[in-house]
PDB file of C-alpha atoms in Angstrom:
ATOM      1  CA  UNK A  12      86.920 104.658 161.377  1.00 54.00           C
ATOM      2  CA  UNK A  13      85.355 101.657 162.956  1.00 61.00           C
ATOM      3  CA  UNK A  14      81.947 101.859 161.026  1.00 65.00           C
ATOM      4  CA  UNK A  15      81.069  98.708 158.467  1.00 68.00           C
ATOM      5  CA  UNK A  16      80.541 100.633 155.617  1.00 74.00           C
ATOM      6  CA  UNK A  17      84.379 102.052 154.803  1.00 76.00           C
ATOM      7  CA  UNK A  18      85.955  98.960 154.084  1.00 80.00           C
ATOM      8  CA  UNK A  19      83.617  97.763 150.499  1.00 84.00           C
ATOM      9  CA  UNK A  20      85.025 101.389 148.860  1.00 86.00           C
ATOM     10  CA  UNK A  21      88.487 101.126 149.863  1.00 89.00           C
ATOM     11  CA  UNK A  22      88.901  97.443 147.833  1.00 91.00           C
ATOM     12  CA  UNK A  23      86.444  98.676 145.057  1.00 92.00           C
ATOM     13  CA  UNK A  24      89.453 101.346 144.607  1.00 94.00           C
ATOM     14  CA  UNK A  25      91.836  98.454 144.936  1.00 95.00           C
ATOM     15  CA  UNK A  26      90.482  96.232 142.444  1.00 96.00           C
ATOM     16  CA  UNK A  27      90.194  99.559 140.427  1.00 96.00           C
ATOM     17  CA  UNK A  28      93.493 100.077 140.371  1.00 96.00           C
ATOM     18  CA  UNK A  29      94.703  96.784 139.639  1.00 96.00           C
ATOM     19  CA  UNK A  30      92.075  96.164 136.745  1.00 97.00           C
ATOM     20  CA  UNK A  31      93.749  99.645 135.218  1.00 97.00           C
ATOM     21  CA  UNK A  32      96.824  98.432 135.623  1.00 97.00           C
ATOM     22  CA  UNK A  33      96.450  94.886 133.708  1.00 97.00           C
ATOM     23  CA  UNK A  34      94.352  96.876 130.739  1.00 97.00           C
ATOM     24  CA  UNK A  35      97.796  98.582 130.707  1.00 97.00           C
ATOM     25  CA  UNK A  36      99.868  95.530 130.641  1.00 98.00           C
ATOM     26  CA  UNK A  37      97.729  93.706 128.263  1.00 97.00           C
ATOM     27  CA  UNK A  38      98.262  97.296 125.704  1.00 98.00           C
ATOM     28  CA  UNK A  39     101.660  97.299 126.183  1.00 97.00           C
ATOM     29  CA  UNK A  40     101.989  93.515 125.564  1.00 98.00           C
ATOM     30  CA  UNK A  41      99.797  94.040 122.181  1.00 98.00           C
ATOM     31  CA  UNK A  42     101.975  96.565 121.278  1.00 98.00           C
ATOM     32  CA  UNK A  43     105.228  95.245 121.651  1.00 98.00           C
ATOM     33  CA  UNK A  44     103.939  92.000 119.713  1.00 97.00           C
ATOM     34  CA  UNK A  45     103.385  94.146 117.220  1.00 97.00           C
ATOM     35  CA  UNK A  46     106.181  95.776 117.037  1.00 97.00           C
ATOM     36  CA  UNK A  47     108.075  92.305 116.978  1.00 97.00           C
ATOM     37  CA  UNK A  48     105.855  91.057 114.180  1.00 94.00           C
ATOM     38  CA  UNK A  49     107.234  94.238 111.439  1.00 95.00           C
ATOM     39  CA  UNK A  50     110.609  93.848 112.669  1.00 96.00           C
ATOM     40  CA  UNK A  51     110.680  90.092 111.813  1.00 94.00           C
ATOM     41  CA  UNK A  52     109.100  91.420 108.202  1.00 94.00           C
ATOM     42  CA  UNK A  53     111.542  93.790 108.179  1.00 95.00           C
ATOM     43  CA  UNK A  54     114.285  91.382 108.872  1.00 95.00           C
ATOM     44  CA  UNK A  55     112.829  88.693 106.403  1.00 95.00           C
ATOM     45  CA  UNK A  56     113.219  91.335 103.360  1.00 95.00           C
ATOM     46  CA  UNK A  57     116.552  92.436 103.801  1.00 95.00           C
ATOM     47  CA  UNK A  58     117.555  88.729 104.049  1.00 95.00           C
ATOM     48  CA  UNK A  59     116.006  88.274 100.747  1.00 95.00           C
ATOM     49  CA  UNK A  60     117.093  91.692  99.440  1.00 95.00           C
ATOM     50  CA  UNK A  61     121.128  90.804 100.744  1.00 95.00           C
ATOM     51  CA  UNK A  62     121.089  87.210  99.284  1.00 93.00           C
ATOM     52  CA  UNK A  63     119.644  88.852  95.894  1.00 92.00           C
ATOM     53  CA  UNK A  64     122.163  91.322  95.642  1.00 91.00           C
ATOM     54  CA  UNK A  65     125.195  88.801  96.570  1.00 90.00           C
ATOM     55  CA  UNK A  66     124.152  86.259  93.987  1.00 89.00           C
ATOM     56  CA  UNK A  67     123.970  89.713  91.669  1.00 86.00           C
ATOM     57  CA  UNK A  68     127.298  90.414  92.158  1.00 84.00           C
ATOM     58  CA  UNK A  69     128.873  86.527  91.982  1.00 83.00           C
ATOM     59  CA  UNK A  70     126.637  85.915  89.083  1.00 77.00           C
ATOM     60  CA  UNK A  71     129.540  85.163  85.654  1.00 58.00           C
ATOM     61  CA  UNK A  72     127.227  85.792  82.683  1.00 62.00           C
ATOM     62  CA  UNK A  73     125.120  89.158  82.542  1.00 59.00           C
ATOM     63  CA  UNK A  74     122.333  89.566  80.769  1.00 53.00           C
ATOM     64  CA  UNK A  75     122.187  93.354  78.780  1.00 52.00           C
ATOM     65  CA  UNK A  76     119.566  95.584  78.595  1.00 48.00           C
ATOM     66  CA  UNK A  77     116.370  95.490  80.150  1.00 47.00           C
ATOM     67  CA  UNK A  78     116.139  92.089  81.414  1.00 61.00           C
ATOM     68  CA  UNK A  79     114.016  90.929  84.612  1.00 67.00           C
ATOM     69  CA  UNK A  80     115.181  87.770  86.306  1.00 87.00           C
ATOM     70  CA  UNK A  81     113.579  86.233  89.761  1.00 90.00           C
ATOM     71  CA  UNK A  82     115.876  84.601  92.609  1.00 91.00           C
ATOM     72  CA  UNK A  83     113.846  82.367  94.406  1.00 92.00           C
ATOM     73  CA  UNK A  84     114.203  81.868  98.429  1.00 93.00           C
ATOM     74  CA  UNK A  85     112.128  79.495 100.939  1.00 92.00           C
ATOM     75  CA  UNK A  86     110.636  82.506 102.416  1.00 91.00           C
ATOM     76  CA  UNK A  87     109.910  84.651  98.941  1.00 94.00           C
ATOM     77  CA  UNK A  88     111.465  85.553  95.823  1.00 95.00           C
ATOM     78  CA  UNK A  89     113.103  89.148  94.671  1.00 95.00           C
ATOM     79  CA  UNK A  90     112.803  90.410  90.949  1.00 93.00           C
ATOM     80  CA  UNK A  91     115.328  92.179  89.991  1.00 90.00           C
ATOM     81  CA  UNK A  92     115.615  94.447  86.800  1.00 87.00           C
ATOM     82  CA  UNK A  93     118.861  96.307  85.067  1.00 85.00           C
ATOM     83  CA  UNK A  94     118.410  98.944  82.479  1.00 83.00           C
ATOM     84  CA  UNK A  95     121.302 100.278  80.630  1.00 81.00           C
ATOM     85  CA  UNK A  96     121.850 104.107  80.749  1.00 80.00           C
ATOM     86  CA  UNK A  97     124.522 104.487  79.236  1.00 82.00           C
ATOM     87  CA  UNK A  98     128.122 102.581  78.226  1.00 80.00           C
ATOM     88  CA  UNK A  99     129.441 102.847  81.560  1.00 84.00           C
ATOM     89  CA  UNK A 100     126.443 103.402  84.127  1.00 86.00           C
ATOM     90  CA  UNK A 101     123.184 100.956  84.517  1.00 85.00           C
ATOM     91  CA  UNK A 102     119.994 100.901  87.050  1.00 88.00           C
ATOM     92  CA  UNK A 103     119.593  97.821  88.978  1.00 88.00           C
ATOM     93  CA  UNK A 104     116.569  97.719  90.673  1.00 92.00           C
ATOM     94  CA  UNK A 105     115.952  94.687  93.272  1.00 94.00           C
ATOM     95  CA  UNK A 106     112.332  93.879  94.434  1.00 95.00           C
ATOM     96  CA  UNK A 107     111.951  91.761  97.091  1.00 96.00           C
ATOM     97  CA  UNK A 108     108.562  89.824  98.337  1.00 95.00           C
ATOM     98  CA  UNK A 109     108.135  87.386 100.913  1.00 94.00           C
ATOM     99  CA  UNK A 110     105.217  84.275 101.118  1.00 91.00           C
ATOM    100  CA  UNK A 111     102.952  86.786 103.298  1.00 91.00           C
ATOM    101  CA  UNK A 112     102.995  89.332 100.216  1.00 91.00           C
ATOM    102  CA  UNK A 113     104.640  92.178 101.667  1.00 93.00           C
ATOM    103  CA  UNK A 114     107.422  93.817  99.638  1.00 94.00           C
ATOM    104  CA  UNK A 115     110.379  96.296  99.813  1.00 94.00           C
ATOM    105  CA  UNK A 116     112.391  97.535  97.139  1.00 93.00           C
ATOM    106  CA  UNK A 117     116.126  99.014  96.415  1.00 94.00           C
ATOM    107  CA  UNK A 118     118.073 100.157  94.002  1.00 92.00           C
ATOM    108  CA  UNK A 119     121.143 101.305  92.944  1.00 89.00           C
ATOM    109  CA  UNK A 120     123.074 103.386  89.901  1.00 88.00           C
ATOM    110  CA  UNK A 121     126.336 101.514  89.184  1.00 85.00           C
ATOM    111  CA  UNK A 122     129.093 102.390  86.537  1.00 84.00           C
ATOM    112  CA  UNK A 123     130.690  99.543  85.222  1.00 74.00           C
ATOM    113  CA  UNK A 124     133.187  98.909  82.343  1.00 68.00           C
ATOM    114  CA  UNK A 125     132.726  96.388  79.823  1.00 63.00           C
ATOM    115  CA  UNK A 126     135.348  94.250  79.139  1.00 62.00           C
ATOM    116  CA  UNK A 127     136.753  94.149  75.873  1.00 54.00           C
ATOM    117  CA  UNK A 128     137.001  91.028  73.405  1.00 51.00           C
ATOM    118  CA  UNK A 129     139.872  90.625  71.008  1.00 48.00           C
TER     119      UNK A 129
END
């Protein structure tokens, strides 16, 4: 193996591999970033959907029927809507939408009991 010419191949193969393996790196990188990116969406809209739904519950004074009322947050604002089925069960639906525009949505069937006034 002592000729000239073997050694030029061998580190083209070299710098081969190491090119493939940095395209690699740099894909997997990309992809994890992404992946980071929707879970911090993700994570944004159930924060907004949560803090919705607990000032839902806390809030005194109900309105009936089909009403719409917004909750506003610093990072987006969830609609939410109740519709009365029947005396005892209603549909609350709670949609959620951050600054960037995406959205999620939830809801719920809940009975309830009214109270009575004497």
């Amino acid at each position: 193996m002592g000729e000239k010419g073997a050694v030029m191949p061998i580190l083209l193969i070299i710098c081969f591999l190491f090119t493939s393996l940095l395209f690699v790196e740099a894909a997997v990188f990309v992809n994890e970033k992404q992946s980071v990116s929707k879970e911090e969406q993700v994570l944004q809209l159930e924060w907004l959907l949560r803090n919705a739904e607990w000032k839902w519950t806390n809030e005194k004074e109900r309105r009936a029927g089909n009403e719409n009322q917004i909750y506003r947050f610093p990072s987006g604002y969830v609609q939410w809507q109740e519709k009365e089925f029947s005396d005892t069960h209603i549909h609350l639906i709670f949609k959620a939408v951050t600054a960037d525009g995406h959205e999620r949505t939830r809801s719920y069937y809940l009975e309830y009991h009214k109270e009575e006034t004497e």
